Short mmCIF file of C-alpha atoms in Angstrom, two decimals:
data_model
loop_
_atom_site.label_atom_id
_atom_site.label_comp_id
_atom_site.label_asym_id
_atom_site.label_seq_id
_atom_site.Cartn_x
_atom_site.Cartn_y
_atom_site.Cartn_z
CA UNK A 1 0.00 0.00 0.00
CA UNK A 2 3.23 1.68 0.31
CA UNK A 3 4.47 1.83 -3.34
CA UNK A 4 3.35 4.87 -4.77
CA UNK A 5 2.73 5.09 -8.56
CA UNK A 6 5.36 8.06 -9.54
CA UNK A 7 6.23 6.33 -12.31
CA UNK A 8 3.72 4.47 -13.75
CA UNK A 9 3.97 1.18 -14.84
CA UNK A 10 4.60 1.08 -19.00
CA UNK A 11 3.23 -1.82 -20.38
CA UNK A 12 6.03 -2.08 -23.41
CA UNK A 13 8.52 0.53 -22.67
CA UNK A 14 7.66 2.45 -25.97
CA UNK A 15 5.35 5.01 -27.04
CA UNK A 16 2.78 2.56 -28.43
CA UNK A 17 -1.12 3.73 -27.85
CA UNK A 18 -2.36 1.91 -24.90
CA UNK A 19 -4.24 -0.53 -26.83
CA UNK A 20 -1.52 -1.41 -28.99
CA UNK A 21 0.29 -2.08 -25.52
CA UNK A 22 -2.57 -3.88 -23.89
CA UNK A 23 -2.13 -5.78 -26.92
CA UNK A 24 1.73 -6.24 -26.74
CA UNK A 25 1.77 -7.13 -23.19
CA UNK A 26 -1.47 -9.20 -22.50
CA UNK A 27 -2.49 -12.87 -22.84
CA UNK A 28 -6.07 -13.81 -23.03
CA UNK A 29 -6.97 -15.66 -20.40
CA UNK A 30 -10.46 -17.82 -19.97
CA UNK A 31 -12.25 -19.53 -16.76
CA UNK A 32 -14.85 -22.67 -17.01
CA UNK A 33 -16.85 -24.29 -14.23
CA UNK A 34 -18.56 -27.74 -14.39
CA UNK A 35 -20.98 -27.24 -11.54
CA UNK A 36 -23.99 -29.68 -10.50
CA UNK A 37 -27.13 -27.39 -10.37
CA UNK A 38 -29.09 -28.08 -7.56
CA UNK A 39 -32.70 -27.04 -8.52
CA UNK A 40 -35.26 -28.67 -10.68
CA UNK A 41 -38.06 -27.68 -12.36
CA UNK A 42 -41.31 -29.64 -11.66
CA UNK A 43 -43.06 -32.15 -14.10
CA UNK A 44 -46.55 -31.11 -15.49
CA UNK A 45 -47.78 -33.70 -12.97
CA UNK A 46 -46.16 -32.53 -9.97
CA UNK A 47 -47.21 -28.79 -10.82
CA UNK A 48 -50.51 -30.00 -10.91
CA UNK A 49 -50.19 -31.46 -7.79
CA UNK A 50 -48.65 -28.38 -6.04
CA UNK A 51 -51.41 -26.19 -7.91
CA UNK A 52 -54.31 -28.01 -6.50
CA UNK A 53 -54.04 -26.47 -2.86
CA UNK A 54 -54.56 -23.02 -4.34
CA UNK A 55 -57.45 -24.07 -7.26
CA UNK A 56 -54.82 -23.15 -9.69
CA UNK A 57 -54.03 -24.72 -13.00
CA UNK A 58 -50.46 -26.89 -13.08
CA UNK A 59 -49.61 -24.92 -16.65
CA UNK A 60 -50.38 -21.50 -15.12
CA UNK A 61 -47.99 -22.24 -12.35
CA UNK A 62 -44.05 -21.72 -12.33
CA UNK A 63 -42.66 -23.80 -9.69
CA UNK A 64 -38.87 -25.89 -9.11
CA UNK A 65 -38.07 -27.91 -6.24
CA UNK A 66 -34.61 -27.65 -4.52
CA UNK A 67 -32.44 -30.59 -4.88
CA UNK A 68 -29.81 -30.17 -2.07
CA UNK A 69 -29.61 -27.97 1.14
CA UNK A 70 -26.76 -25.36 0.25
CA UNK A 71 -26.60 -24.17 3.67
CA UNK A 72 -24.57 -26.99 4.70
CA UNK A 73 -21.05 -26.77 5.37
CA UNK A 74 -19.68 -28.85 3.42
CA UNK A 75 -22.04 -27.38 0.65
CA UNK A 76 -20.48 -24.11 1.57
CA UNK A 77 -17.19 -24.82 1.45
CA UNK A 78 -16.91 -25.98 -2.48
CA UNK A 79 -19.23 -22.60 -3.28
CA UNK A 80 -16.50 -20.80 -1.26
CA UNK A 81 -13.44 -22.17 -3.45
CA UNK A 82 -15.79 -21.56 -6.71
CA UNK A 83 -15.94 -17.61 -5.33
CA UNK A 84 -12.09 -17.41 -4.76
CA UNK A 85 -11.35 -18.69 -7.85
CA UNK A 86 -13.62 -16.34 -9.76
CA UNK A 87 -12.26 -13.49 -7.39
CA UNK A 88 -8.52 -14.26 -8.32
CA UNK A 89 -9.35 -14.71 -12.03
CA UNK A 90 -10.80 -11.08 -12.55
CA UNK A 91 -8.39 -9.54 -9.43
CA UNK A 92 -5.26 -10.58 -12.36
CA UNK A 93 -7.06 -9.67 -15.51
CA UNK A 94 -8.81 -6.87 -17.42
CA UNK A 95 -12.04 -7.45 -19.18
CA UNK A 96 -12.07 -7.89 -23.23
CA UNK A 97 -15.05 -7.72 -25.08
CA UNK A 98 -15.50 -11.38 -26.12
CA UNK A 99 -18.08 -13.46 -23.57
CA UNK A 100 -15.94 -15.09 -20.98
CA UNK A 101 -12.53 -14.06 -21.71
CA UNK A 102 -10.22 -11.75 -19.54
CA UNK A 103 -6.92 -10.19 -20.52
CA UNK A 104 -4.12 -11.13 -18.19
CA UNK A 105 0.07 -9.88 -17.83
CA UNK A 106 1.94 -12.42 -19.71
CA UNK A 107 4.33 -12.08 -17.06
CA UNK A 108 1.58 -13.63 -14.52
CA UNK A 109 0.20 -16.39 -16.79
CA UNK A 110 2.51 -19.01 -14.76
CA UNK A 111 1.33 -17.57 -11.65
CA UNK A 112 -2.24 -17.51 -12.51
CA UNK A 113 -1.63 -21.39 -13.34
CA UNK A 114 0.08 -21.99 -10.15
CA UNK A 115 -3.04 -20.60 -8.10
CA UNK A 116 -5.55 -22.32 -10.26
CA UNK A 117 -4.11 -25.90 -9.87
CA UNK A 118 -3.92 -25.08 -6.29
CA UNK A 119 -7.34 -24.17 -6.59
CA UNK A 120 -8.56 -27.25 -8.26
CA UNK A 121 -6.98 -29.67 -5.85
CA UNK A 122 -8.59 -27.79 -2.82
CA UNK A 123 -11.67 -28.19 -4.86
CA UNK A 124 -11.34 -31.58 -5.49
CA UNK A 125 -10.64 -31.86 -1.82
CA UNK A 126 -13.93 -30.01 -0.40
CA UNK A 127 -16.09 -32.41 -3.01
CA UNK A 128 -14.94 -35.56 -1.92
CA UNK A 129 -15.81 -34.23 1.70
CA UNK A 130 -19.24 -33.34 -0.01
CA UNK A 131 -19.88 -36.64 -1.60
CA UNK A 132 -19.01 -38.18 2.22
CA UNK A 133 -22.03 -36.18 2.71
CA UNK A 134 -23.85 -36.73 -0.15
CA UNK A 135 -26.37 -39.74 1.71
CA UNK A 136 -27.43 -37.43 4.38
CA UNK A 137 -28.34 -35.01 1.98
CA UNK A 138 -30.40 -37.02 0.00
CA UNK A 139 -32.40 -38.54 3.01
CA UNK A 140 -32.70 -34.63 4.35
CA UNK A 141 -34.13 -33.84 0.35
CA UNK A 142 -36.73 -36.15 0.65
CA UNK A 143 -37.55 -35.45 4.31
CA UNK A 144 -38.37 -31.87 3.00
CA UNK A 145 -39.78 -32.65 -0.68
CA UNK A 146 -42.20 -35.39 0.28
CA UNK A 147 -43.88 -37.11 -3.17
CA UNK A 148 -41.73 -34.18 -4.62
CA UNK A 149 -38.41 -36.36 -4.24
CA UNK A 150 -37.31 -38.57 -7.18
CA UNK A 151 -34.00 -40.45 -6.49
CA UNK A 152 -33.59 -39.94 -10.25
CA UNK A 153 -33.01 -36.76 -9.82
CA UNK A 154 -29.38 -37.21 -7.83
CA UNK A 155 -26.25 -39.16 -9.57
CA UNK A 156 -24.90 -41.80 -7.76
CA UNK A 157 -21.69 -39.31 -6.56
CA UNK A 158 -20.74 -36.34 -6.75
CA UNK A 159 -17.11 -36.90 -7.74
CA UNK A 160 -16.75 -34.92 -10.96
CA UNK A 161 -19.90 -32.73 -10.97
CA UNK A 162 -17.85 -29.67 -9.29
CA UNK A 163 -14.65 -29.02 -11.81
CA UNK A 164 -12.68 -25.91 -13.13
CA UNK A 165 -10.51 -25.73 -16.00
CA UNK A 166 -9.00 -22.44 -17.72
CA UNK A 167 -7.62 -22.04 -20.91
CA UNK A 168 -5.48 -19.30 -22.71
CA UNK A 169 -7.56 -18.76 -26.25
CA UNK A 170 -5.93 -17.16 -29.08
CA UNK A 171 -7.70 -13.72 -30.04
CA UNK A 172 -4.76 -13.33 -32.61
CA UNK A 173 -6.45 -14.02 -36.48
CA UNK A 174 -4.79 -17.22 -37.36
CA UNK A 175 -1.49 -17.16 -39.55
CA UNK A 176 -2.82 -19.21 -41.96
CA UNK A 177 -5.45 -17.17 -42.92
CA UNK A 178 -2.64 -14.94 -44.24
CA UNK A 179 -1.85 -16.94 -47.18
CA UNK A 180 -5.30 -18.18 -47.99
CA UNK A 181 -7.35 -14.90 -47.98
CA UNK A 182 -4.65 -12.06 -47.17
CA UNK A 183 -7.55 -9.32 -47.73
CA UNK A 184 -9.60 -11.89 -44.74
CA UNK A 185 -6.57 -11.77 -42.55
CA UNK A 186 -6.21 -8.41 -42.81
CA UNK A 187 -9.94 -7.89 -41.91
CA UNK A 188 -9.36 -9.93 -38.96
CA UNK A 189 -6.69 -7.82 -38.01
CA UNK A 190 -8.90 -4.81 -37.85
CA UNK A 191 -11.22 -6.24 -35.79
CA UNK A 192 -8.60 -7.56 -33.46
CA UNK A 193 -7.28 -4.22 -32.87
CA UNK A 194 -10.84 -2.41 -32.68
CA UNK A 195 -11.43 -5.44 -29.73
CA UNK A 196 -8.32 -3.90 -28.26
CA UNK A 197 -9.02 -0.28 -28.07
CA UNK A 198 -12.70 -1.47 -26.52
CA UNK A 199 -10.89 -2.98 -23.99
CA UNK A 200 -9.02 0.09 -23.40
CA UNK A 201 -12.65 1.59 -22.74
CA UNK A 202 -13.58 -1.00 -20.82
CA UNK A 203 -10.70 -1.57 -18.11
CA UNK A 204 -10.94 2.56 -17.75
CA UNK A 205 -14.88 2.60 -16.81
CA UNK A 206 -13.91 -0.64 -14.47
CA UNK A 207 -11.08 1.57 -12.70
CA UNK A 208 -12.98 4.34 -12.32
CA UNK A 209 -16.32 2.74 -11.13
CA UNK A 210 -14.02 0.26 -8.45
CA UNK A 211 -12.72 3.73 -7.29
CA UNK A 212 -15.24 5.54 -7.25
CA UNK A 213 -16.81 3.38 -5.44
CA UNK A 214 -14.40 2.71 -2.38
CA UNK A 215 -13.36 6.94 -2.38
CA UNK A 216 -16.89 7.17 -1.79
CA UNK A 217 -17.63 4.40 1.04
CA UNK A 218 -14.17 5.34 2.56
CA UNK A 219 -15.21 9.18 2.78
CA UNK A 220 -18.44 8.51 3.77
CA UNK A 221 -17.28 6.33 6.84
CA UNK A 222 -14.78 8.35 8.49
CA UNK A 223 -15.60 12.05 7.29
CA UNK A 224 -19.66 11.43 8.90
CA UNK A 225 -20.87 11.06 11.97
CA UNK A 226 -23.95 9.17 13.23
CA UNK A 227 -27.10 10.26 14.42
CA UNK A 228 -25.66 10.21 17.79
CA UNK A 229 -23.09 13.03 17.08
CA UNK A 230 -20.39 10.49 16.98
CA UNK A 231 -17.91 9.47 14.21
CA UNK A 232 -19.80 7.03 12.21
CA UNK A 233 -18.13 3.24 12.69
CA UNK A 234 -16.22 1.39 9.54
CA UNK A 235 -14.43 -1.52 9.53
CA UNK A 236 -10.98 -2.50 8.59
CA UNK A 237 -11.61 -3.71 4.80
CA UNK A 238 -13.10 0.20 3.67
CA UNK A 239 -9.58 0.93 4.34
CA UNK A 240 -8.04 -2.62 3.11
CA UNK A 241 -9.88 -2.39 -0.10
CA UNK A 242 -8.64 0.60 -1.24
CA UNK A 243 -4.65 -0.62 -0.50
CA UNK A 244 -5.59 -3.72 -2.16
CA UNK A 245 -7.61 -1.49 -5.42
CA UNK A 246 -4.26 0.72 -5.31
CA UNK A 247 -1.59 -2.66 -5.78
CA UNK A 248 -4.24 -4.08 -8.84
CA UNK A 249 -3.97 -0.51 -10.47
CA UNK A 250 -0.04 -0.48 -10.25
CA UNK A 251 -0.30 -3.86 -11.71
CA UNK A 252 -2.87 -3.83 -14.23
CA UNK A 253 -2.91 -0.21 -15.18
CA UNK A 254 -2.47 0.79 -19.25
CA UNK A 255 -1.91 4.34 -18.23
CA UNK A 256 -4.72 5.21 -20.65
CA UNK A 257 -5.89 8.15 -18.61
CA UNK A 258 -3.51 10.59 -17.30
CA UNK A 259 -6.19 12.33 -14.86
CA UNK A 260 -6.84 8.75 -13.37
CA UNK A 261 -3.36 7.81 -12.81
CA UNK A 262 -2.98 11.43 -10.87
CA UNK A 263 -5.98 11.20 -8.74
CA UNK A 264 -5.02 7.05 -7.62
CA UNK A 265 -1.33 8.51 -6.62
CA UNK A 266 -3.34 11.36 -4.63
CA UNK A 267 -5.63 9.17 -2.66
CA UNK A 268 -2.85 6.83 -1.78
CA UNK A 269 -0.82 9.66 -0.65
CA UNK A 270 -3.64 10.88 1.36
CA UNK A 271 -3.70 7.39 2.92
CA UNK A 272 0.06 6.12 3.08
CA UNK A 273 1.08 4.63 5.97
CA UNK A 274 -2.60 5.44 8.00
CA UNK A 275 -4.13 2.34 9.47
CA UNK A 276 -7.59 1.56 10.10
CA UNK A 277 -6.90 1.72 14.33
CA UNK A 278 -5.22 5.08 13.51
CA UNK A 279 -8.14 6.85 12.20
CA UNK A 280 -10.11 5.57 14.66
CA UNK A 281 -8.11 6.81 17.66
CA UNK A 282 -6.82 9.99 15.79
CA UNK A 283 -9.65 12.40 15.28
CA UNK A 284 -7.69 15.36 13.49
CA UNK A 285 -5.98 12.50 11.20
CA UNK A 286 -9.41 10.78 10.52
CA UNK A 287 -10.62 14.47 8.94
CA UNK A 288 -7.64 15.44 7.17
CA UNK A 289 -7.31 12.17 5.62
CA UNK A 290 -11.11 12.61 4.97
CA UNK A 291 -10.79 15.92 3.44
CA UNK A 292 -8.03 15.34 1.31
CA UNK A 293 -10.29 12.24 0.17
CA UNK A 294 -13.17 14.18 -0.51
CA UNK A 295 -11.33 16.72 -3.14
CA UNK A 296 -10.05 13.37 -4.66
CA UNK A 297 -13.94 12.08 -5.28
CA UNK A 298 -15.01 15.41 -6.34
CA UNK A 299 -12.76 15.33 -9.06
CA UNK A 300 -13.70 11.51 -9.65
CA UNK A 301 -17.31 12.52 -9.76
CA UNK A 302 -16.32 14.87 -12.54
CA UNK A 303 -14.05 12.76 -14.39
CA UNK A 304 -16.65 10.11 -14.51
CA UNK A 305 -19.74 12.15 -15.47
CA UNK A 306 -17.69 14.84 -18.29
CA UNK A 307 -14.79 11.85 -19.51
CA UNK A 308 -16.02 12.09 -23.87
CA UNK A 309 -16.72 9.03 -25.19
CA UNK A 310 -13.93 7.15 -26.14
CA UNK A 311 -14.41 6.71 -30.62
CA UNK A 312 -12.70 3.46 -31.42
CA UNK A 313 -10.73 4.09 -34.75
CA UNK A 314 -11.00 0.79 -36.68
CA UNK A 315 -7.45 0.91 -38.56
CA UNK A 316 -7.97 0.02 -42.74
CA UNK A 317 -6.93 -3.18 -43.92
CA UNK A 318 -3.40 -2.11 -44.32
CA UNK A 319 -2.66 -0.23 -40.85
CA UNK A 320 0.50 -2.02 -38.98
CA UNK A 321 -0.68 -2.77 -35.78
#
């Protein structure tokens, strides 16, 4: 939290646009889950059944039944590695306009890998404790569903039903295209680089939303007070968030917008070396810290509501990219 960004971080080293760079520099990088889902809709004869109480008509009525109890712990635990994943996945990468894909550093592609096969044995690990479970669940399920439960409806084990894999697509055209359609490949090209400066756009309006948002909350919490008269309570992570949001933007940042690089390095000057405890127990700290904060969102406020449009230029067929 430390590190300041005087020098921001150049993606290449040269004085390439910052798509071109993102380009240069970044690997796509893709996520898939194999998850069991644990609700199931009802047959026309069971809708019926669960209409009749209420004189309604089965195909007028909407209604699922809930395979499994999610609230147990062992449940828990396997949705809890499935949210860490997902969290580390998009904490590394930068979004790109293509459904499911992320840009990551090709730098951290080997770490990335590292944390997701650690990831997929600790899954592994919480659904065999699952499937230990799996009997007890089932007898609980039709406990609850009555003439509802159909032991059809559950696989024998759930060993394999709870999986992750990634995968490192190519959004490059393909070389051969080159020789067998060069005016294709260089269409491709285009649209490859158009993808790129969207993704510019994008990984901006994600950076200045994330922010926004924890300037705000952070402000909020320890420039108010309560209705009591009293500083207004927060907890550790409004101020652990934002020295976590400041180490992703040293790391991830394309140093597309010059006015967002300056206000990040002013709010973590305002906040260097200040811990939670210390704003607590240091009233004159807690408001300057607050106030300097609060001239940081104003100007975020206005960045984000007067920042033009961003017009992708799609280069021509022959543009070097």
């Amino acid at each position: 939290m430390d590190a300041l960004l005087d020098e921001p971080r150049s993606a290449t080293g040269n004085d390439h646009s910052p798509a071109e760079n993102l380009r240069a520099s970044m690997a796509a990088v893709r996520v898939s889950f194999t998850w069991l889902g644990t609700r199931k809709s009802l047959t026309p004869e069971q809708r019926a059944q669960a209409a009749r109480p209420f004189d309604a008509e089965g195909q007028y009525l909407s209604a699922g039944k809930k395979l499994l109890d999610t609230r147990h712990s062992a449940f828990k635990a396997v949705t809890a590695i499935k949210s860490k994943i997902a969290s580390t996945w998009k904490s590394m990468s930068l979004p790109f306009p293509e459904p499911g894909v992320r840009l990551i550093r090709r730098d951290q592609v080997e770490e990335f890998t590292t944390w997701m096969t650690d990831y997929r044995a600790e899954l592994a690990e919480a659904v065999a404790n699952l499937d230990r479970h799996f009997g007890d669940l089932k007898q609980a399920a039709a406990e609850r569903l009555g003439r509802l439960f159909n032991p059809s409806d559950y696989p024998e084990t759930l060993i394999g039903l709870f999986e992750v894999s990634w995968d490192f697509p190519s959004v490059e055209p393909p070389d051969y295209l080159r020789e067998l359609n060069p005016a294709l490949y260089e269409a491709e090209r285009a649209r490859v680089a158009a993808r790129f400066d969207e993704a510019v756009q994008m990984a901006e309006s994600a950076f200045l939303e994330e922010f926004g948002r924890l300037v705000s909350h952070l402000t909020e919490r320890i420039g108010g007070v309560g209705a009591d008269g009293k500083p207004k309570v927060f907890r550790d992570s409004a101020v652990g968030n934002l020295g976590d949001f400041f180490e992703r933007f040293r790391s991830l940042n394309i140093s597309s917008n010059d006015q967002l690089d300056e206000l990040v390095a002013q709010a973590q000057k305002a906040v260097r070396g200040v811990g939670a405890q210390e704003l607590r127990d240091n009233g004159d700290l807690r408001q300057k810290v607050a106030s300097e904060l609060s001239m940081v969102q104003s100007a975020l406020d206005g960045l984000m509501v007067d920042k033009p449009r961003r017009r992708i230029i799609r280069p021509t067929a022959s543009k070097e990219v």
